[in-house]
Short mmCIF file of C-alpha atoms in Angstrom, two decimals:
data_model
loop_
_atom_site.label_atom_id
_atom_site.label_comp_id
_atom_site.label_asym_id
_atom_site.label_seq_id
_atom_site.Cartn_x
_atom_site.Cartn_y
_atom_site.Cartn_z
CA UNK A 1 32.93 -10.83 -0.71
CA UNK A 2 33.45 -14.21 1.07
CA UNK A 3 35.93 -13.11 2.65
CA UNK A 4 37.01 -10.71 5.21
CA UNK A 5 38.15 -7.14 3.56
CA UNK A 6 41.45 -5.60 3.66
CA UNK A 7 39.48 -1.81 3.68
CA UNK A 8 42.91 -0.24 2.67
CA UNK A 9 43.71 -1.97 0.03
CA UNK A 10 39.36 -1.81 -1.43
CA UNK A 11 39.66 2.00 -0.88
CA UNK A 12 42.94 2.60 -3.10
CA UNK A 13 42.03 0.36 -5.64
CA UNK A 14 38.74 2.55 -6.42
CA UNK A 15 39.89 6.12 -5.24
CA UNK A 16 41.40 6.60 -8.52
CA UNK A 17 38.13 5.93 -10.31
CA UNK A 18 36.64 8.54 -8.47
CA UNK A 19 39.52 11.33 -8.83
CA UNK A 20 39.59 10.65 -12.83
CA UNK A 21 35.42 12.25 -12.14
CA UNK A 22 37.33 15.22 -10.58
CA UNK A 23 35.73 14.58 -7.20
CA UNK A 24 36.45 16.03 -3.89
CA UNK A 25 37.79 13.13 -1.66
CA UNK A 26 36.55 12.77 2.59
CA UNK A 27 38.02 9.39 4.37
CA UNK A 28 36.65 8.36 7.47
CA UNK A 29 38.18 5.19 9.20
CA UNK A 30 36.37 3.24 12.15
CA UNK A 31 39.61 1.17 13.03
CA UNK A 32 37.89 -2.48 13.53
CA UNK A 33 34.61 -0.82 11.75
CA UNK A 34 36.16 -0.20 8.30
CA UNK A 35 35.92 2.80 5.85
CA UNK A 36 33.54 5.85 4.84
CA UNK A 37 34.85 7.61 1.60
CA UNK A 38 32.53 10.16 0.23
CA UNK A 39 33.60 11.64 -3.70
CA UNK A 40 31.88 15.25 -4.25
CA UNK A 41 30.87 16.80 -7.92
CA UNK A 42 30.80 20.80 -7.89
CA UNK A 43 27.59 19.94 -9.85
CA UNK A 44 26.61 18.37 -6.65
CA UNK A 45 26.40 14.76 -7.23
CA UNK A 46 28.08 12.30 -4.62
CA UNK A 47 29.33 9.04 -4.56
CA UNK A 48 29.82 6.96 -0.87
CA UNK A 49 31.85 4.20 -0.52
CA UNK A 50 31.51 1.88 2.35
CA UNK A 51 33.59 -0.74 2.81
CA UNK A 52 32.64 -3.14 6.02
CA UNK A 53 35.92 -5.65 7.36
CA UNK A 54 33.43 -8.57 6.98
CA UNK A 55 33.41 -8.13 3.49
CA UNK A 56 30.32 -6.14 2.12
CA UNK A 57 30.84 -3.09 0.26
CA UNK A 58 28.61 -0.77 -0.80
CA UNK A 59 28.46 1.98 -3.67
CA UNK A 60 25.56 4.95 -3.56
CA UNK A 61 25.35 7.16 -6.09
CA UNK A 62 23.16 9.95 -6.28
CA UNK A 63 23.41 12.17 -9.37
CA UNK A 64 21.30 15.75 -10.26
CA UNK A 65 21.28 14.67 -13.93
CA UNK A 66 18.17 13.48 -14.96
CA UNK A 67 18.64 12.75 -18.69
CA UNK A 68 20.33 10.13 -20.46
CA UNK A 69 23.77 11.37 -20.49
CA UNK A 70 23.48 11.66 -16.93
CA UNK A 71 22.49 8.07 -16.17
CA UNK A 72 25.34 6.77 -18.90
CA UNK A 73 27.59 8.02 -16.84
CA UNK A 74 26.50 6.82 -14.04
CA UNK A 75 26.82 2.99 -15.19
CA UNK A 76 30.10 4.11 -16.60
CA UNK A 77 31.33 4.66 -13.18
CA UNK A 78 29.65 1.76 -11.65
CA UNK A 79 30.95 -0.43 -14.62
CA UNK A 80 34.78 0.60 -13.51
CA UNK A 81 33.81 -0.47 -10.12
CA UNK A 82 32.81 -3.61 -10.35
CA UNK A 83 35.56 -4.48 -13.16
CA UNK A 84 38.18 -2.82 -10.45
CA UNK A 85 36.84 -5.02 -8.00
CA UNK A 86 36.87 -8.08 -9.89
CA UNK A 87 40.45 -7.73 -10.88
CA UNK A 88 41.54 -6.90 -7.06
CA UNK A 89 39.94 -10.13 -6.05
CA UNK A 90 39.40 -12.38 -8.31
CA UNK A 91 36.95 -15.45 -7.42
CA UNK A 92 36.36 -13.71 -4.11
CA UNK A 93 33.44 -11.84 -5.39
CA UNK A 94 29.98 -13.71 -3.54
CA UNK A 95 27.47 -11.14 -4.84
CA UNK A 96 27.20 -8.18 -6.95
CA UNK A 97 24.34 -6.11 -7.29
CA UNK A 98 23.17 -3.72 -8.69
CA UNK A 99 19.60 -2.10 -8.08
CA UNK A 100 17.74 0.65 -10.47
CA UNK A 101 17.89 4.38 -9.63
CA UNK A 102 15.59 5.75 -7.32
CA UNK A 103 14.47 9.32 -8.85
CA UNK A 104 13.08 11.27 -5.69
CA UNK A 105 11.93 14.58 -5.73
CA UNK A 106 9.82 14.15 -9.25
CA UNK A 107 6.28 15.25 -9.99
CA UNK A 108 4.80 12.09 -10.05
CA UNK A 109 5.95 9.95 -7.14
CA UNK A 110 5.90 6.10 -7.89
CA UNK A 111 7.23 4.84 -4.85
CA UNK A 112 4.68 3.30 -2.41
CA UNK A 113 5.15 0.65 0.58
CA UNK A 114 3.21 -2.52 1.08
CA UNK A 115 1.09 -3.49 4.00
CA UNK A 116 4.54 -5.40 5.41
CA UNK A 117 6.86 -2.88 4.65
CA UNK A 118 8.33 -3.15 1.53
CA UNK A 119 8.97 -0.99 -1.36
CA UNK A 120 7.14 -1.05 -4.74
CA UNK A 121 7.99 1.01 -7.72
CA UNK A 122 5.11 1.77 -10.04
CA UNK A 123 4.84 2.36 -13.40
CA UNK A 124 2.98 5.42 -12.40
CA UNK A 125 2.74 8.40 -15.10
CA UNK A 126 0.10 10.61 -14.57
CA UNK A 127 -1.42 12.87 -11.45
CA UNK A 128 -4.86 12.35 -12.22
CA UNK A 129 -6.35 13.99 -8.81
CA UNK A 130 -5.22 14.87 -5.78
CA UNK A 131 -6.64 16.65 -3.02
CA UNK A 132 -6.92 16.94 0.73
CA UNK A 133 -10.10 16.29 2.61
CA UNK A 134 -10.64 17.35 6.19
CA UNK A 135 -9.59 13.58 6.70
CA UNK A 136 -6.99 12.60 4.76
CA UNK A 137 -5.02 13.23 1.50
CA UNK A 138 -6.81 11.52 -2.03
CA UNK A 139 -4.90 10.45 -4.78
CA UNK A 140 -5.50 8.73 -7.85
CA UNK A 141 -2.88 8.07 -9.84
CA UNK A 142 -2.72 6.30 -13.51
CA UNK A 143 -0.38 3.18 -13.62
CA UNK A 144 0.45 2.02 -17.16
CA UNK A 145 -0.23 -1.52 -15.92
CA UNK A 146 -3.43 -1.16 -13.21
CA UNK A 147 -4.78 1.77 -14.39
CA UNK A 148 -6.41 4.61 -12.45
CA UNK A 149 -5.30 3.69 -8.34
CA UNK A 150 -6.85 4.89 -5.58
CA UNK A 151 -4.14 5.96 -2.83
CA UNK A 152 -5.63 7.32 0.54
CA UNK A 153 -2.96 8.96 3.14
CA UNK A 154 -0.57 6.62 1.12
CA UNK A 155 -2.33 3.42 1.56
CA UNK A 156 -2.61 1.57 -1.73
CA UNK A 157 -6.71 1.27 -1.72
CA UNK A 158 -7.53 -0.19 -5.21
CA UNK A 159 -7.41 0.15 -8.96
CA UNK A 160 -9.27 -0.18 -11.96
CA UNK A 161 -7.48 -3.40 -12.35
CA UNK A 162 -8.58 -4.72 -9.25
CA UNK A 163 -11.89 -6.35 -9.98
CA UNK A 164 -10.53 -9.55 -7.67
CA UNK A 165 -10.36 -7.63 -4.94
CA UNK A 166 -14.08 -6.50 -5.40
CA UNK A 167 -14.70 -10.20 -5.98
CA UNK A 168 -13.13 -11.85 -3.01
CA UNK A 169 -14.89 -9.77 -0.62
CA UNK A 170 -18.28 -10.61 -1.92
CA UNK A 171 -17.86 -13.80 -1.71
CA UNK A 172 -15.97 -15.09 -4.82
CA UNK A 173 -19.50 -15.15 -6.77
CA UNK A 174 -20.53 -18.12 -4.71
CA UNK A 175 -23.55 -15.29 -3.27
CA UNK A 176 -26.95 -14.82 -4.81
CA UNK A 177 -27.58 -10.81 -3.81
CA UNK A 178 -30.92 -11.24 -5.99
CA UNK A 179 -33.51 -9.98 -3.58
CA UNK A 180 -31.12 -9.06 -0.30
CA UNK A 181 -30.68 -6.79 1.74
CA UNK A 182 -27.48 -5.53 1.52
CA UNK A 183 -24.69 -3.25 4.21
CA UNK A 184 -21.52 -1.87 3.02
CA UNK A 185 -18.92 -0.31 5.30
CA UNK A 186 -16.61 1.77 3.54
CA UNK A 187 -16.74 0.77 0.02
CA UNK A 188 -16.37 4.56 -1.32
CA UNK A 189 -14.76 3.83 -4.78
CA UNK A 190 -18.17 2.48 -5.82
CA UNK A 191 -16.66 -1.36 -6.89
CA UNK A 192 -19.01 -3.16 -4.93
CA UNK A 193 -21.96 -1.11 -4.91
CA UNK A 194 -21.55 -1.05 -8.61
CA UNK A 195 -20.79 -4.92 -8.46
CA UNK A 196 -23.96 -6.03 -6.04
CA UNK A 197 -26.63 -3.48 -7.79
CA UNK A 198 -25.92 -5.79 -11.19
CA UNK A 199 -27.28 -8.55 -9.45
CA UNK A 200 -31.10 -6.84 -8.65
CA UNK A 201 -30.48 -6.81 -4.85
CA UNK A 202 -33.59 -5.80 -2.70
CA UNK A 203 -31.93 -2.90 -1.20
CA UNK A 204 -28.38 -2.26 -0.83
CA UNK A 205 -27.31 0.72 1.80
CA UNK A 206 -23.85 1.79 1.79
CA UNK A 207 -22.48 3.88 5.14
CA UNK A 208 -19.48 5.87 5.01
CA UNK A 209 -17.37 6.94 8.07
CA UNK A 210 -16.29 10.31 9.15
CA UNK A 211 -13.67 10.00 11.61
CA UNK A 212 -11.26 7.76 10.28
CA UNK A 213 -8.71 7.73 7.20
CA UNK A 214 -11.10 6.30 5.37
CA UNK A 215 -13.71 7.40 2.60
CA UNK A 216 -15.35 10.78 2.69
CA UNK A 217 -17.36 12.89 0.33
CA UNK A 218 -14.44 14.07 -1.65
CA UNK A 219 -13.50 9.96 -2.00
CA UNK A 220 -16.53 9.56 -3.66
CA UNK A 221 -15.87 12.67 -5.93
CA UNK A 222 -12.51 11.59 -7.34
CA UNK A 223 -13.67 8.13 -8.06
CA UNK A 224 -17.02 9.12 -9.71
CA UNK A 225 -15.27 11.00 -11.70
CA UNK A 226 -11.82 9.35 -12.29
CA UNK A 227 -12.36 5.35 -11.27
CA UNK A 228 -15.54 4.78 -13.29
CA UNK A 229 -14.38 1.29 -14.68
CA UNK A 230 -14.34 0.35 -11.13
CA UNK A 231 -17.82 2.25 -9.82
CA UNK A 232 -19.71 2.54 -12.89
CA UNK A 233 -22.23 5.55 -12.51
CA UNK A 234 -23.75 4.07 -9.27
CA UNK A 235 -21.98 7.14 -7.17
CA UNK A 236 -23.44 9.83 -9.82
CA UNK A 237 -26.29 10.29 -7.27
CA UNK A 238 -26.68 9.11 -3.62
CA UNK A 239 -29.37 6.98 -4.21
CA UNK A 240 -30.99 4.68 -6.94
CA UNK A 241 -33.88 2.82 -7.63
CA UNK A 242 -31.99 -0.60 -4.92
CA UNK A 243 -29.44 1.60 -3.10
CA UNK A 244 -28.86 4.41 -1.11
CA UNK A 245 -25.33 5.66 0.00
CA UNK A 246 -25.20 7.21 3.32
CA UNK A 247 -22.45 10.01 4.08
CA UNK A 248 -22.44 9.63 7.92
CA UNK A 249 -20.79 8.13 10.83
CA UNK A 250 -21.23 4.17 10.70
CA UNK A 251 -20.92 3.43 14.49
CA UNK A 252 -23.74 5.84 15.17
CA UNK A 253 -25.66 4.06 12.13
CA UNK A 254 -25.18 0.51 13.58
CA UNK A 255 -26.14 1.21 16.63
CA UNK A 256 -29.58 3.11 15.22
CA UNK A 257 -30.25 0.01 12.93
CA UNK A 258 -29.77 -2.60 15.82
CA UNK A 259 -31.97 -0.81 18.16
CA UNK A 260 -34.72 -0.44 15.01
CA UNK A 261 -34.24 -3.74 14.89
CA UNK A 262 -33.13 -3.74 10.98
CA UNK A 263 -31.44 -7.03 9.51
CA UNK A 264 -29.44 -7.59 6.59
CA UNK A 265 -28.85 -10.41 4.98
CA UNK A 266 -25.00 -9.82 3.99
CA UNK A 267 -23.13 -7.46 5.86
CA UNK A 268 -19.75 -6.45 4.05
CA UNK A 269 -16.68 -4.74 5.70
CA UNK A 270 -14.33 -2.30 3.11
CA UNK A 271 -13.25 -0.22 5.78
CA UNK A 272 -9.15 0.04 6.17
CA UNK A 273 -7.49 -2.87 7.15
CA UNK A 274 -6.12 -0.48 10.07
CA UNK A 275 -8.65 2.15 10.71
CA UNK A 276 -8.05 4.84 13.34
CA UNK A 277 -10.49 6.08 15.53
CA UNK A 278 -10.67 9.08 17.87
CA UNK A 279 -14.07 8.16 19.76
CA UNK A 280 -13.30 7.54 23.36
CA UNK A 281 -15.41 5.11 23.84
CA UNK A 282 -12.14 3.06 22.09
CA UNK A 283 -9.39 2.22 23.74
CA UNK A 284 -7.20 0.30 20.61
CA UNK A 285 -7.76 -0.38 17.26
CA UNK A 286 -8.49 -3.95 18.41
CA UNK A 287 -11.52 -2.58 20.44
CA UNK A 288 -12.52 -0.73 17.87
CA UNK A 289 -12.60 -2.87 15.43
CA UNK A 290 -14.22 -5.19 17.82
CA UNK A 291 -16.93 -2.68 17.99
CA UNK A 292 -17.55 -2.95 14.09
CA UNK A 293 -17.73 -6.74 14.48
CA UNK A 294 -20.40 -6.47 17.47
CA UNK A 295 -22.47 -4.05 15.57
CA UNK A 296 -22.76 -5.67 12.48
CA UNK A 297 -23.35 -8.52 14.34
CA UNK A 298 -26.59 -7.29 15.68
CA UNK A 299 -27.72 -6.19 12.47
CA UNK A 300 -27.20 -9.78 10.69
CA UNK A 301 -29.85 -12.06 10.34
CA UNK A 302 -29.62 -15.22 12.13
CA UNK A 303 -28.65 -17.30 8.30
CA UNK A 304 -26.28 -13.94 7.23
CA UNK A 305 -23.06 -13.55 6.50
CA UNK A 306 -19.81 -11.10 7.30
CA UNK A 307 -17.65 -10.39 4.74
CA UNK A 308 -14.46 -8.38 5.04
CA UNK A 309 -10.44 -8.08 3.80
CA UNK A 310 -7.61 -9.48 6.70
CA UNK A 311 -4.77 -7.83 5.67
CA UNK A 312 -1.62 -8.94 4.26
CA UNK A 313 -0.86 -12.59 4.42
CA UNK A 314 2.24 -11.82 5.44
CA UNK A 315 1.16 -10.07 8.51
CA UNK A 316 0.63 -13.39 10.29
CA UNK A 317 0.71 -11.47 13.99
CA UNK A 318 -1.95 -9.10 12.51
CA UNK A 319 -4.16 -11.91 11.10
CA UNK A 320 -3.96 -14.12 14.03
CA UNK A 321 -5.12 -10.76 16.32
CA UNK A 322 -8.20 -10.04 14.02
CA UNK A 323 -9.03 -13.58 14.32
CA UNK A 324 -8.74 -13.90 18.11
CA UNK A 325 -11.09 -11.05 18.11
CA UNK A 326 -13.99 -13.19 16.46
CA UNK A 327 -13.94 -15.40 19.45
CA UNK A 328 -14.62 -12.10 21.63
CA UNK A 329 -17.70 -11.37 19.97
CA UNK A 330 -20.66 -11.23 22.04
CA UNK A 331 -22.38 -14.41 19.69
CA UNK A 332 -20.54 -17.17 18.69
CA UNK A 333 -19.60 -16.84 15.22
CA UNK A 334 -18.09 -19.60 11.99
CA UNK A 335 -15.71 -18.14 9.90
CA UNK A 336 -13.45 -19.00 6.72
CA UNK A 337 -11.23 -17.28 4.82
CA UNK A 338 -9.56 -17.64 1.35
CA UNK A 339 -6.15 -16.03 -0.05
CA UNK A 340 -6.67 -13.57 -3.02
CA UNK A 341 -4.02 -11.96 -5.14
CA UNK A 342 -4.68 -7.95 -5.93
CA UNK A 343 -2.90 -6.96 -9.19
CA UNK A 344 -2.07 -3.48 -8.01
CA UNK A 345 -1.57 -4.52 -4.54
CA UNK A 346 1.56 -6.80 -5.37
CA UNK A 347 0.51 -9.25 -2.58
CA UNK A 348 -1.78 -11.80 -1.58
CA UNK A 349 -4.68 -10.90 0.61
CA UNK A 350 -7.26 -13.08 2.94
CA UNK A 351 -10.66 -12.67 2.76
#
């Protein structure tokens, strides 16, 4: 409203709306912190009514009826409402809205946050596999719009609509792979494995990592199987005629490579944007990922480069962190970074 609310008067002028539903009436009055009405079903559906003194209030209704006769009525009662409340106050009204059901408790759950918190409904209508490693639970569900997505412990990963992604952190095809040697962190979905091994690399090796929420064997299962327009049949076997995939502990790989004294000419980062790890030889997240940077470091030729996701842009504390880490490095390093939109991520993403 844009004005103050007389909480009596907002409470009888909708309490008969909810009695005419046959529904069990509880008031609860705050004094200078306004009203709590809740309106019981013996079916079990609810209605609260808040009503705040500076003028919001606020109508939740959760229903057991799943079908369309259910949700009719449903707008039928929020249609008296909002007519009630128009004719109690007129041009008084700043704001109404009203947002879409939220159906909890289904089979298929299409509710999943973004990096900064908020909510995204999917158009999600299939299970296609789900299954819990000794890491972390694997889902890949099919979206009408992204197809087949890759969820990991509830982190959006990708989907087969997410070629951009795979794009932008190979270097927006500005990179000739012809002839390179090539290191992948992460990367368990196959897209850039599949992506690089097009362009007749010299030998790409692709290390996986077993102590974080990351990618493990069973990763590689699900997508082989169920993400193939993303990884192609490069994760059918382990290793091909320019690439081997590695199912083992990257920190303890680094560190072997560096002391070998192996160099790559692109090293490329698809580990999570926040991966947790449980050695003790790290502190923080920061250090860890730190680590990464240091290790890859050692293992890039002098001319290479680093490629890897930020996070989202909207993180700004986040990005500014990871970047202030760069300048910790044990070389000096250069860096740039571009802004990428991911279809099924619903946000834009530096690279």
């Amino acid at each position: 409203l844009n004005l103050t609310a007389d909480c009596n008067a907002v409470l009888k002028a909708l309490q008969p709306i909810f009695q005419e539903q046959g529904m069990t009436e509880t008031v609860h009055n705050w004094e200078d912190h306004g009203y709590l009405a809740t309106y019981i079903k013996k079916n079990g559906s609810f209605a609260n009514l808040r009503i705040h003194p500076h003028g919001l209030v606020l109508v939740d209704l959760q229903s057991y009826n799943d079908h369309t006769k259910g949700r009719e009525e449903v707008d039928q009662l929020l249609n008296k409402v909002e007519e009630r409340m128009r004719e109690l106050f007129h041009g008084s009204i700043k704001r109404v809205k009203r947002l879409p059901a939220i159906l909890r408790g289904g089979v298929i759950d299409r509710y999943w946050p973004t990096a900064d918190g908020r909510l995204v409904e999917y158009d999600i209508d299939e299970v296609v596999y789900d299954e819990d490693s000794p890491f972390q639970n694997i889902k890949i569900l099919h979206s009408k719009q992204f197809g087949n997505i890759l969820i990991l412990s509830g982190d959006v990963n990708l989907a087969e609509s997410d070629l951009a992604y795979t794009q932008a952190i190979m270097g927006s095809g500005k990179e000739d792979y012809t002839g390179k040697e090539v290191l992948i962190l992460g990367g368990g979905d196959g897209g850039i494995l599949y992506e690089i091994v097009k362009m007749k690399p010299k030998m790409v090796t692709m290390v996986e990592i077993s102590f974080a929420p990351n990618i493990d064997q069973m990763v590689i299962d699900g997508c082989k199987k169920y993400m193939r327009k993303t990884c192609g049949d490069v994760l059918d076997n382990l290793k091909g005629e320019c690439y081997q995939v590695l199912i083992e502990d990257c920190i303890p790989v680094l560190k072997r490579y560096a002391k070998e004294g192996r160099m790559f000419d692109y090293v490329i980062n698809d580990l999570t944007a926040v991966p947790i790890s449980t050695s003790p030889e790290e502190d923080s997240t920061w250090e860890f990922l730190r680590l990464i940077l240091d290790l890859s470091m050692k293992v890039l030729k002098q001319d290479g480069k680093y490629f890897t996701q930020g996070n989202c842009i909207n993180l700004t504390d986040a990005l500014t962190l990871y970047e202030e880490q760069l300048s910790r490095l044990y070389c000096p390093v250069e860096f740039s970074k571009e802004t990428v939109c991911v279809p099924s991520y619903m946000e834009l993403y530096p690279y």
